[in-house]
Amino acid sequence: MDQERNCQELAAYLSDYIDDNVEDEALCDEIEEHIHECENCQIVVDTLKKTLYLVHASAEQTVLPSSVRERLYHRLDLEEFISVDDNS
Amino acid sequence: MSEQQKREEDFSLQALKEGDRAEFAKVVETYSEKIYRLALKMLRNQQDAEDTLQETFIKAYHGFKDFKGHSKISTWLYRIATNEALMFLRQKGEPEISIDKQVQVDDGQTYTPTKIVDWCCLPEEELMSSEAMEYLDRAIEQLSEAMRVTFLLRDLEGLSTRETAEVLDISEAAVKTRLSRARMHLRERLSGYYGDALDSLPIETSHQGQDVLEGS
Ligand SMILES: [Zn+2]
């Protein structure tokens, strides 16, 4: 019972925790200790980190299409400044 | 991040205020991809994202003369872009698929994780399959507008909590709360998705695979 309540309470801080952003040091220690002993919360932390990793990876796949870029420069009347990409 | 900041310091605000086009082109070059990406993930429509991109820089070009320099140029651009994107969403009048309601039910409490599956071990090509990435994009789309924009600024664009708060004109505490709920929600959704993938892994085959790998 006790453990369950703890998992639920601590869940609110896991986002800050993975950002290394829990200001209350005692709380940070408590989370660390809890995760060490609680397999479920360890999994939540790991999968939360992996979720963000996938978001970053997916972001890197999203590039500005050259046609969109050309139309942007045209619309802004900046065509003379459009740089040519090195990668052919 | 530090490279971006360095580049930002390279801009001459004075030149931008005077409408210097070469200087403005440098700003466009630096931020156009970031802003397009934000708009695309926000709106999930290429044409709307392109329109948002163009409108953002048109507004910025004319707005520089009134820019006070209290915030970073990037923060200011993100604010314009965010407002443009939100306007698009409202014009379209799409029924907002919101999980806010669900969150508000236990106001002050947390978004409790229910799906506890360790899917971190899945192979990269499975995690990053186009179907999985599509699923992720849809899960992001289903976040409430407020959570989505906060999440995208922080985790997609890499703005700090303070910068995100500035862009959205909300407190840093509000940024953290929204972000936490958005992240936990996405984790939950992905756990459902990848959990199914784990279930369908043929267990016996993976044991055999271990034997084979032992020599390496
Ligand atoms: Zn726990």
XYZ file of C-alpha atoms and ligand atoms in Angstrom:
305
model
C 0.000 0.000 0.000
C 2.665 2.405 1.063
C 4.754 1.694 -1.949
C 1.837 2.224 -4.313
C 1.085 5.621 -2.917
C 4.733 6.509 -3.263
C 4.905 5.477 -6.907
C 1.908 7.640 -7.674
C 3.220 10.645 -5.796
C 6.658 10.418 -7.280
C 5.321 10.103 -10.824
C 4.631 13.834 -10.788
C 8.348 14.554 -10.393
C 9.807 12.092 -12.866
C 9.718 14.583 -15.727
C 11.740 17.074 -13.662
C 13.903 14.231 -12.444
C 15.050 13.152 -15.894
C 15.806 16.806 -16.653
C 17.974 16.851 -13.542
C 15.701 19.613 -12.431
C 14.330 18.580 -9.030
C 15.245 21.517 -6.838
C 14.414 19.911 -3.501
C 17.482 17.806 -2.733
C 15.755 15.574 -0.211
C 13.059 14.809 -2.755
C 15.669 14.078 -5.385
C 17.368 11.600 -3.044
C 14.029 10.018 -2.242
C 13.266 9.523 -5.924
C 16.671 8.039 -6.557
C 16.323 5.660 -3.647
C 12.833 4.689 -4.663
C 13.779 3.970 -8.263
C 16.641 1.838 -7.068
C 14.210 -0.392 -5.208
C 11.116 -0.158 -7.352
C 11.345 -1.946 -10.654
C 8.146 -0.383 -11.992
C 9.332 3.176 -11.485
C 12.702 2.277 -12.956
C 10.882 1.103 -16.069
C 8.829 4.296 -16.175
C 11.996 6.396 -15.965
C 13.757 4.348 -18.637
C 10.820 4.416 -21.038
C 10.253 8.108 -20.381
C 13.854 8.820 -21.360
C 13.506 6.588 -24.401
C 10.324 8.430 -25.384
C 12.218 11.711 -25.446
C 15.067 10.106 -27.335
C 12.581 9.056 -30.020
C 11.070 12.528 -30.151
C 14.525 14.000 -30.768
C 15.330 11.371 -33.366
C 12.055 12.024 -35.145
C 12.719 15.772 -35.076
C 16.049 15.272 -36.793
C 14.273 13.484 -39.611
C 12.086 16.509 -40.272
C 13.924 18.783 -42.644
C 12.860 21.877 -44.521
C 12.113 20.753 -48.088
C 14.115 22.766 -50.610
C 10.936 23.712 -52.495
C 9.429 25.167 -49.311
C 12.683 26.996 -48.663
C 12.744 28.449 -52.175
C 9.158 29.675 -51.936
C 9.931 31.239 -48.560
C 12.888 33.193 -49.936
C 10.824 34.194 -52.926
C 7.938 35.394 -50.761
C 10.353 37.394 -48.604
C 12.072 38.802 -51.667
C 15.370 37.356 -50.488
C 16.185 35.198 -53.492
C 19.576 36.779 -53.986
C 20.585 35.506 -50.524
C 19.540 31.905 -50.890
C 22.631 29.828 -50.227
C 23.289 26.736 -52.251
C 23.525 23.561 -50.235
C 26.805 21.725 -50.493
C 25.197 18.317 -50.357
C 24.088 17.542 -53.859
C 22.431 25.152 -28.161
C 25.619 27.060 -27.510
C 26.342 27.153 -31.213
C 22.908 28.583 -31.808
C 23.465 31.245 -29.181
C 26.778 32.167 -30.673
C 25.168 32.542 -34.042
C 22.425 34.632 -32.553
C 24.897 37.090 -31.145
C 26.209 37.508 -34.648
C 23.019 39.246 -35.742
C 23.108 43.002 -35.760
C 19.860 44.130 -34.199
C 20.552 47.622 -35.465
C 20.770 46.376 -39.050
C 17.607 44.328 -38.599
C 15.751 47.348 -37.252
C 16.837 49.303 -40.307
C 15.432 46.589 -42.564
C 18.801 45.309 -43.770
C 17.873 42.419 -46.067
C 21.190 40.585 -45.945
C 21.048 40.568 -42.163
C 17.444 39.413 -42.238
C 18.407 36.606 -44.627
C 20.824 35.350 -41.966
C 17.990 35.166 -39.446
C 15.815 33.312 -41.969
C 18.638 30.884 -42.723
C 19.182 30.154 -39.041
C 15.592 29.667 -37.942
C 13.485 28.649 -40.946
C 13.933 24.915 -40.465
C 13.214 25.051 -36.737
C 10.066 27.064 -37.268
C 8.862 24.869 -40.107
C 9.358 21.790 -37.948
C 7.460 23.306 -35.047
C 4.582 24.304 -37.325
C 4.502 20.917 -39.022
C 4.336 18.987 -35.753
C 1.815 21.447 -34.411
C -0.482 21.449 -37.447
C 0.316 18.110 -39.111
C -0.310 19.681 -42.510
C 2.467 20.700 -44.879
C 0.610 23.557 -46.541
C -0.437 25.078 -43.218
C 3.099 24.673 -41.906
C 4.488 26.449 -44.959
C 1.987 29.295 -44.600
C 2.868 29.621 -40.922
C 6.552 29.749 -41.816
C 6.029 32.520 -44.359
C 3.726 34.569 -42.161
C 6.142 34.310 -39.252
C 9.024 35.823 -41.175
C 6.892 38.466 -42.863
C 5.684 39.582 -39.432
C 9.205 39.414 -38.066
C 10.642 41.520 -40.878
C 8.157 44.292 -40.227
C 8.243 43.776 -36.467
C 11.967 44.220 -35.902
C 11.666 47.990 -35.699
C 9.486 47.582 -32.609
C 11.541 44.733 -31.131
C 12.869 45.918 -27.798
C 15.516 43.252 -27.374
C 14.249 42.231 -23.934
C 14.197 38.636 -25.064
C 16.361 36.659 -27.445
C 15.515 36.986 -31.122
C 14.782 33.251 -31.239
C 12.279 33.495 -28.373
C 10.559 36.380 -30.093
C 10.388 34.438 -33.390
C 8.978 31.395 -31.645
C 6.320 33.560 -30.074
C 5.244 34.887 -33.475
C 5.319 31.388 -34.969
C 3.357 29.885 -32.101
C 0.662 32.531 -32.370
C 0.438 31.992 -36.128
C 0.110 28.246 -35.706
C -2.521 28.579 -32.999
C -4.456 30.954 -35.222
C -4.420 28.353 -37.986
C -5.784 25.750 -35.625
C -8.592 28.038 -34.532
C -9.481 29.119 -38.048
C -9.834 25.523 -39.027
C -12.012 25.038 -36.013
C -10.892 21.487 -35.651
C -12.582 19.800 -32.752
C -9.825 19.699 -30.223
C -9.013 16.218 -29.079
C -8.174 16.958 -25.519
C -6.913 14.893 -22.654
C -7.169 17.952 -20.433
C -10.526 16.768 -19.184
C -9.016 13.539 -18.095
C -6.217 15.406 -16.366
C -8.524 17.891 -14.699
C -10.480 15.097 -13.067
C -7.647 14.580 -10.645
C -6.560 18.180 -10.573
C -3.400 18.709 -8.580
C -2.652 15.027 -8.774
C -0.385 13.420 -11.236
C -0.742 11.542 -14.453
C -0.232 8.071 -13.064
C 1.582 5.601 -15.282
C -0.443 2.458 -15.887
C 1.487 0.730 -18.647
C 4.651 -0.722 -17.193
C 6.483 -2.482 -19.985
C 10.180 -2.239 -20.589
C 10.364 -1.754 -24.332
C 13.753 -0.007 -24.296
C 15.413 -3.211 -25.502
C 13.560 -3.258 -28.821
C 15.892 -2.965 -31.806
C 16.439 0.517 -33.171
C 14.846 -0.249 -36.539
C 11.687 -1.332 -34.758
C 11.640 1.732 -32.483
C 12.252 4.040 -35.412
C 10.068 2.350 -38.028
C 8.007 4.759 -40.092
C 4.870 3.253 -38.595
C 6.170 3.923 -35.084
C 7.135 7.498 -35.957
C 3.697 8.049 -37.463
C 2.147 6.710 -34.274
C 4.272 9.102 -32.232
C 3.206 12.067 -34.374
C -0.436 11.131 -33.939
C 0.005 10.790 -30.189
C 1.529 14.288 -30.110
C -1.361 15.576 -32.188
C -3.808 14.226 -29.637
C -2.340 16.265 -26.824
C -4.365 19.323 -25.941
C -3.215 22.474 -27.716
C -1.651 23.853 -24.536
C 0.257 20.693 -23.729
C 1.303 20.141 -27.327
C 2.804 23.573 -27.855
C 4.615 23.434 -24.515
C 5.961 19.989 -25.241
C 7.101 20.896 -28.763
C 8.928 24.028 -27.648
C 10.727 22.219 -24.833
C 11.389 18.775 -26.243
C 11.357 19.243 -29.995
C 12.985 22.667 -30.221
C 15.041 22.383 -27.063
C 14.021 25.677 -25.487
C 14.670 26.012 -21.761
C 11.809 26.118 -19.269
C 12.305 29.850 -18.900
C 12.334 30.491 -22.651
C 9.220 28.380 -23.125
C 7.480 30.317 -20.359
C 8.444 33.552 -22.115
C 7.168 32.397 -25.504
C 3.820 31.271 -24.097
C 3.532 34.011 -21.503
C 2.913 31.553 -18.685
C 4.790 30.742 -15.481
C 7.707 28.342 -15.398
C 5.719 26.162 -13.012
C 2.944 25.915 -15.601
C 5.496 24.904 -18.244
C 6.777 22.121 -15.999
C 3.298 20.826 -15.206
C 2.168 20.799 -18.830
C 5.413 19.233 -19.929
C 5.252 16.510 -17.314
C 1.711 15.566 -18.315
C 2.514 15.620 -22.012
C 5.608 13.466 -21.582
C 3.875 10.975 -19.312
C 0.989 10.747 -21.737
C 3.297 10.074 -24.676
C 5.232 7.504 -22.669
C 1.974 5.785 -21.895
C 0.913 5.743 -25.536
C 4.266 4.474 -26.758
C 4.269 1.804 -24.057
C 0.983 0.543 -25.458
C 2.344 0.562 -28.964
C 5.743 -1.013 -28.310
C 4.282 -3.343 -25.687
C 2.245 -4.937 -28.461
C 5.395 -5.240 -30.554
C 7.153 -6.972 -27.650
C 4.276 -9.406 -27.234
C 4.549 -10.449 -30.840
C 8.270 -11.172 -30.610
C 8.782 -14.901 -30.956
C 10.381 -15.787 -27.631
C 11.915 -19.086 -28.687
C 13.625 -17.495 -31.640
C 15.186 -14.858 -29.432
C 16.577 -17.570 -27.151
C 18.127 -19.288 -30.098
C 19.502 -15.945 -31.157
C 21.261 -15.606 -27.803
C 23.103 -18.877 -28.356
C 24.300 -17.693 -31.705
C 25.436 -14.357 -30.307
C 27.384 -15.871 -27.439
C 30.507 -16.308 -29.486
C 30.746 -12.643 -30.446
Zn 7.725 2.966 -7.616
